[in-house]
XYZ file of C-alpha atoms in Angstrom:
370
model
C 8.325 -19.952 21.082
C 8.757 -19.114 17.409
C 7.487 -15.698 16.336
C 5.936 -15.724 12.858
C 6.317 -12.672 10.670
C 2.526 -12.563 10.234
C -0.035 -15.285 10.914
C -3.059 -14.664 8.713
C -4.733 -17.678 10.295
C -4.579 -15.951 13.686
C -5.603 -12.602 12.231
C -8.781 -13.981 10.676
C -9.599 -16.418 13.481
C -10.583 -13.432 15.629
C -13.703 -12.864 13.545
C -14.060 -16.245 11.828
C -17.735 -16.634 12.731
C -18.580 -13.231 11.241
C -16.585 -13.994 8.093
C -18.342 -17.324 7.635
C -21.710 -15.654 8.143
C -20.819 -13.048 5.523
C -19.870 -15.742 3.017
C -23.079 -17.611 3.777
C -25.079 -14.456 3.180
C -23.593 -14.126 -0.301
C -24.110 -17.794 -1.119
C -27.736 -17.566 -0.070
C -28.280 -14.387 -2.096
C -27.696 -16.096 -5.442
C -25.917 -12.946 -6.741
C -22.135 -13.224 -6.978
C -20.724 -10.412 -9.169
C -21.235 -6.640 -8.637
C -24.129 -7.012 -6.247
C -25.275 -5.534 -2.972
C -22.154 -6.460 -0.996
C -19.794 -4.644 -3.364
C -22.085 -1.602 -3.472
C -22.328 -1.542 0.325
C -18.592 -1.954 0.824
C -17.848 0.789 -1.697
C -20.102 3.160 0.212
C -18.657 2.177 3.604
C -15.031 2.325 2.504
C -15.475 5.699 0.802
C -17.014 7.041 4.014
C -14.182 5.562 6.079
C -11.588 7.272 3.876
C -13.529 10.542 3.841
C -14.038 10.479 0.075
C -17.089 10.648 -2.161
C -16.462 7.484 -4.170
C -14.881 4.049 -3.889
C -14.880 1.631 -6.821
C -14.046 -2.001 -6.059
C -11.627 -3.649 -8.482
C -9.744 -6.923 -8.758
C -6.498 -5.983 -6.983
C -4.246 -3.133 -5.978
C -2.283 -3.014 -9.230
C -5.512 -2.710 -11.203
C -6.614 0.102 -8.895
C -3.526 2.158 -9.762
C -3.635 1.208 -13.423
C -7.317 2.064 -13.787
C -6.785 5.467 -12.160
C -4.210 6.303 -14.819
C -6.321 4.711 -17.553
C -9.337 6.704 -16.391
C -7.395 9.959 -16.507
C -6.210 9.093 -20.025
C -9.804 8.468 -21.096
C -10.788 11.832 -19.583
C -8.002 13.644 -21.415
C -5.862 14.511 -18.393
C -3.032 12.164 -19.444
C -1.637 11.140 -22.817
C 0.652 8.344 -23.943
C 4.270 9.289 -23.284
C 3.507 11.590 -20.363
C 5.765 11.278 -17.327
C 4.711 10.182 -13.840
C 7.096 10.819 -10.937
C 7.328 7.752 -8.683
C 9.481 6.782 -5.688
C 12.541 4.757 -6.593
C 12.062 2.562 -3.513
C 8.658 0.965 -3.885
C 7.076 -2.309 -4.879
C 7.158 -2.842 -8.629
C 3.360 -2.414 -8.920
C 3.796 1.366 -8.713
C 5.920 1.218 -11.881
C 3.796 -1.411 -13.634
C 0.665 0.731 -13.398
C 2.523 3.556 -15.148
C 4.077 1.556 -17.973
C 0.914 -0.505 -18.529
C -0.688 2.775 -19.598
C 2.211 3.658 -21.916
C 3.295 6.399 -19.560
C 6.887 6.982 -18.437
C 7.956 6.425 -14.799
C 10.477 8.936 -13.470
C 11.934 7.478 -10.246
C 13.256 9.790 -7.544
C 15.065 9.202 -4.282
C 13.360 9.012 -0.869
C 13.862 10.586 2.504
C 16.317 8.120 4.129
C 14.563 8.238 7.502
C 10.882 7.855 6.598
C 11.545 5.903 3.339
C 8.942 8.090 1.572
C 9.376 10.139 -1.577
C 11.319 13.389 -1.048
C 9.282 16.448 -2.135
C 12.411 18.480 -2.938
C 13.613 15.773 -5.301
C 10.122 15.541 -6.795
C 10.137 19.204 -7.718
C 13.649 18.921 -9.147
C 12.505 16.033 -11.389
C 9.580 17.900 -12.976
C 10.035 18.349 -16.723
C 7.959 19.452 -19.712
C 6.226 16.047 -20.002
C 5.510 15.585 -16.287
C 1.795 15.246 -15.683
C 1.431 13.377 -12.385
C 3.059 12.471 -9.075
C 2.436 9.043 -7.578
C 2.967 9.270 -3.821
C 3.451 5.864 -2.204
C 2.611 5.726 1.508
C 5.343 3.186 2.055
C 5.030 0.715 4.949
C 1.921 2.573 6.179
C 3.364 6.053 6.764
C 1.866 8.909 4.792
C 4.095 10.657 2.311
C 4.486 14.408 2.871
C 1.153 15.154 1.218
C 0.922 18.869 2.100
C 4.264 19.542 0.378
C 3.436 17.272 -2.560
C 0.003 18.865 -2.946
C 1.578 22.315 -3.050
C 4.003 21.152 -5.738
C 1.179 19.557 -7.728
C -0.895 22.755 -7.584
C 2.078 24.914 -8.548
C 2.847 22.839 -11.639
C -0.678 21.728 -12.559
C -0.026 18.023 -11.877
C -2.236 15.168 -10.771
C -1.435 13.794 -7.315
C -2.180 10.083 -6.994
C -1.879 8.100 -3.765
C -0.555 4.550 -3.843
C -2.256 3.679 -0.559
C -1.843 -0.081 -0.832
C -0.137 -0.195 2.592
C -1.854 2.724 4.299
C -5.430 1.789 5.226
C -6.298 3.999 8.190
C -3.221 6.224 8.082
C -4.262 9.827 8.712
C -3.053 13.411 8.719
C -4.870 16.250 10.506
C -8.013 14.160 10.661
C -7.922 13.179 6.975
C -7.265 9.570 6.044
C -5.223 8.066 3.234
C -7.409 8.017 0.171
C -8.647 11.581 0.638
C -5.328 13.435 0.345
C -4.812 13.480 -3.426
C -6.846 13.450 -6.620
C -7.326 9.682 -6.446
C -5.976 6.731 -4.487
C -5.401 3.061 -5.191
C -5.840 0.511 -2.388
C -4.960 -3.162 -2.229
C -6.871 -5.712 -0.149
C -4.286 -8.484 -0.559
C -4.662 -10.792 2.472
C -1.573 -9.461 4.288
C -2.669 -5.800 4.081
C -4.001 -3.907 7.105
C -7.457 -4.339 5.579
C -7.028 -7.681 3.867
C -9.466 -9.881 2.018
C -9.173 -13.659 1.894
C -8.112 -13.374 -1.719
C -7.257 -10.535 -4.070
C -9.091 -7.229 -4.172
C -8.585 -3.513 -4.557
C -10.353 -0.173 -4.777
C -10.070 3.232 -6.387
C -11.028 6.069 -4.019
C -11.658 9.606 -5.260
C -13.817 12.714 -4.969
C -13.846 13.016 -8.764
C -17.242 11.752 -9.951
C -16.220 11.623 -13.612
C -13.160 9.520 -12.788
C -15.165 7.183 -10.539
C -17.780 6.655 -13.248
C -15.134 5.968 -15.885
C -13.243 3.512 -13.651
C -16.514 1.733 -12.804
C -17.120 1.233 -16.524
C -13.525 0.285 -17.365
C -13.415 -2.414 -14.650
C -16.493 -4.056 -16.246
C -15.478 -4.515 -19.890
C -15.910 -0.782 -20.559
C -19.647 -1.087 -19.993
C -22.023 1.292 -18.245
C -25.108 -0.578 -19.469
C -25.026 -4.336 -19.961
C -23.876 -5.342 -23.455
C -23.137 -1.739 -24.416
C -19.425 -0.868 -24.415
C -18.419 2.738 -25.075
C -14.865 2.015 -23.831
C -12.309 -0.743 -24.292
C -12.346 -1.975 -20.708
C -11.029 -4.894 -18.701
C -12.463 -7.454 -16.315
C -11.366 -6.296 -12.854
C -14.213 -6.487 -10.366
C -14.110 -6.853 -6.608
C -15.782 -10.165 -5.782
C -19.038 -10.194 -3.815
C -17.697 -12.677 -1.244
C -14.502 -10.660 -0.723
C -16.548 -7.471 -0.361
C -18.741 -9.113 2.270
C -15.689 -10.189 4.275
C -14.065 -6.787 3.899
C -17.197 -5.196 5.349
C -16.674 -7.327 8.468
C -12.992 -6.513 8.758
C -13.462 -2.792 8.114
C -15.308 -2.541 11.416
C -12.174 -3.729 13.227
C -9.610 -1.724 11.264
C -9.156 1.150 13.719
C -8.728 -1.251 16.636
C -6.218 -3.292 14.648
C -4.313 -0.132 13.774
C -4.175 0.851 17.443
C -2.541 -2.498 18.255
C -0.027 -2.069 15.437
C 0.872 1.330 16.870
C 1.392 -0.178 20.306
C 3.727 -2.826 18.849
C 5.650 -0.143 16.951
C 5.828 2.063 20.064
C 7.366 -0.786 22.039
C 9.875 -1.617 19.295
C 10.921 2.026 19.029
C 11.180 2.339 22.796
C 13.266 -0.789 23.416
C 15.424 -1.579 20.377
C 18.696 0.299 20.760
C 21.276 -1.832 18.958
C 23.945 0.343 17.280
C 23.687 -1.676 14.039
C 19.885 -1.428 13.834
C 18.438 1.900 12.664
C 14.793 2.419 13.578
C 12.342 3.962 11.100
C 11.803 7.686 11.249
C 8.262 8.742 12.093
C 6.762 12.118 11.281
C 3.580 11.654 13.331
C 3.395 8.329 15.155
C -0.329 8.594 15.846
C -0.947 8.859 12.072
C 1.160 5.857 10.980
C -0.746 2.681 10.016
C 2.348 0.448 10.537
C 1.672 -2.031 7.767
C 5.313 -2.973 8.197
C 7.950 -2.169 10.824
C 11.123 -1.786 8.772
C 14.563 -1.311 10.287
C 17.873 -0.764 8.530
C 21.181 -2.490 9.167
C 24.483 -2.481 7.280
C 24.628 -6.151 8.368
C 21.091 -6.949 7.238
C 21.695 -10.532 6.097
C 23.572 -11.431 9.271
C 20.833 -9.839 11.358
C 18.159 -11.842 9.569
C 20.068 -15.077 10.173
C 20.494 -14.175 13.839
C 16.764 -13.501 14.227
C 15.944 -16.780 12.527
C 18.277 -18.573 14.958
C 16.319 -16.896 17.776
C 13.029 -18.152 16.362
C 11.980 -14.799 14.882
C 10.814 -14.622 11.291
C 11.588 -11.517 9.243
C 11.254 -10.453 5.624
C 12.972 -8.117 3.179
C 10.700 -5.517 1.545
C 12.162 -5.343 -1.100
C 15.515 -6.887 -2.084
C 15.751 -5.360 -5.593
C 14.377 -1.912 -6.513
C 12.200 -1.670 -9.638
C 14.761 0.261 -11.694
C 17.216 -2.647 -11.293
C 14.739 -5.354 -12.275
C 15.141 -7.082 -15.665
C 11.594 -5.969 -16.488
C 12.863 -2.367 -16.538
C 16.138 -2.771 -18.370
C 15.606 0.674 -19.897
C 15.884 2.205 -16.400
C 19.003 0.398 -15.255
C 21.118 3.414 -16.140
C 19.308 5.408 -13.438
C 21.548 6.490 -10.580
C 19.599 6.071 -7.344
C 22.297 5.307 -4.755
C 20.126 5.982 -1.711
C 17.339 3.753 -2.999
C 19.847 1.005 -3.733
C 21.399 1.320 -0.263
C 17.988 1.064 1.385
C 17.181 -2.089 -0.528
C 20.444 -3.605 0.714
C 19.769 -2.675 4.341
C 16.025 -2.911 5.064
C 14.533 -5.700 7.162
C 10.919 -6.033 8.294
C 10.273 -7.277 11.825
C 7.090 -9.151 12.865
C 4.070 -6.870 12.838
C 0.342 -7.435 12.857
C -2.939 -6.938 14.692
C -2.752 -10.313 16.424
C 0.927 -10.209 17.436
C 1.029 -10.747 21.234
C 3.165 -8.447 23.334
C 5.209 -11.313 24.762
C 6.237 -12.123 21.186
C 7.162 -8.464 20.724
C 9.457 -8.745 23.739
C 11.058 -11.828 22.196
C 11.742 -9.901 18.982
C 13.282 -7.063 20.990
C 15.504 -9.436 22.934
C 16.662 -11.087 19.715
C 17.535 -7.731 18.170
C 19.387 -6.597 21.279
C 21.460 -9.788 21.409
C 22.666 -9.416 17.804
C 26.456 -9.422 17.674
C 26.887 -9.192 21.439
C 25.112 -5.865 21.840
C 23.925 -5.040 25.390
């Protein structure tokens, strides 16, 4: 049996009838942009996150970008201000910053949890620093209490990149309610995934929510009146209707992901495979299960030979991408090492436990390990 990295067909087949009914409901309504489904999902998702507001937008990158744009419009950020970001993240975290003519300042992570290191964050704060973007990488919350204390001490905004952390929680508070604002992605492979693109801004700040809601819709609060130079980035009615279905299953799906991760962590003991560090396992959303190996490429080939698909998240860090040539002088040796060593094993809400055992066996047999 081959083990796919993630089968979205199997994920969505579990509630296919409900998804089709949701789509039919939108078709029959005759209203397809910014209607009742988006409004209902925004209310439900805000409540799920424990926040006052959710604003549906076109994708996760737009969510982050519109947060920063909204803060600029409100006077909390200005062109040229610095935003501290993790060095090891998907490039969207950087793109949102530079799209707003702000300056990303990448810092190194904790090598065990992969998340941004608060001590290095504080060391990187300078006279132009105005915000910290905390990425909850792979579904594990960044150290938000420490980052919040740093943000308060220095008068900084604390923004969550929660694109991989739907349902992750700390002390009863979920991702999306731990900073000043959070950006979520509903890309199909996410823990809460649409069947197309989608995203949301989540915040308790009413002024920010109102400004983002206008900016996403051509800068308009009233039709054909445009006080702001906005964009077109609206969560689609059909995607919102399907997300409302899938939101009801999110906690159950997260519980299964945690069971898969528990079994991996319990049974994989190969000396060349380092397991991810976990601060609080019951709070991890396990979007991805990422191991490290100094022989990463050989391990991936071995798993493929055993019928196990795997992926690399991500092979090249943002500061080494051609798009950020101005950052290629940055010295981030730990980030660069992680990107050479990380490998993501199969993970998902529909992954059967017998497939998990096959993945474990394949890992254990790598290079003749017991």
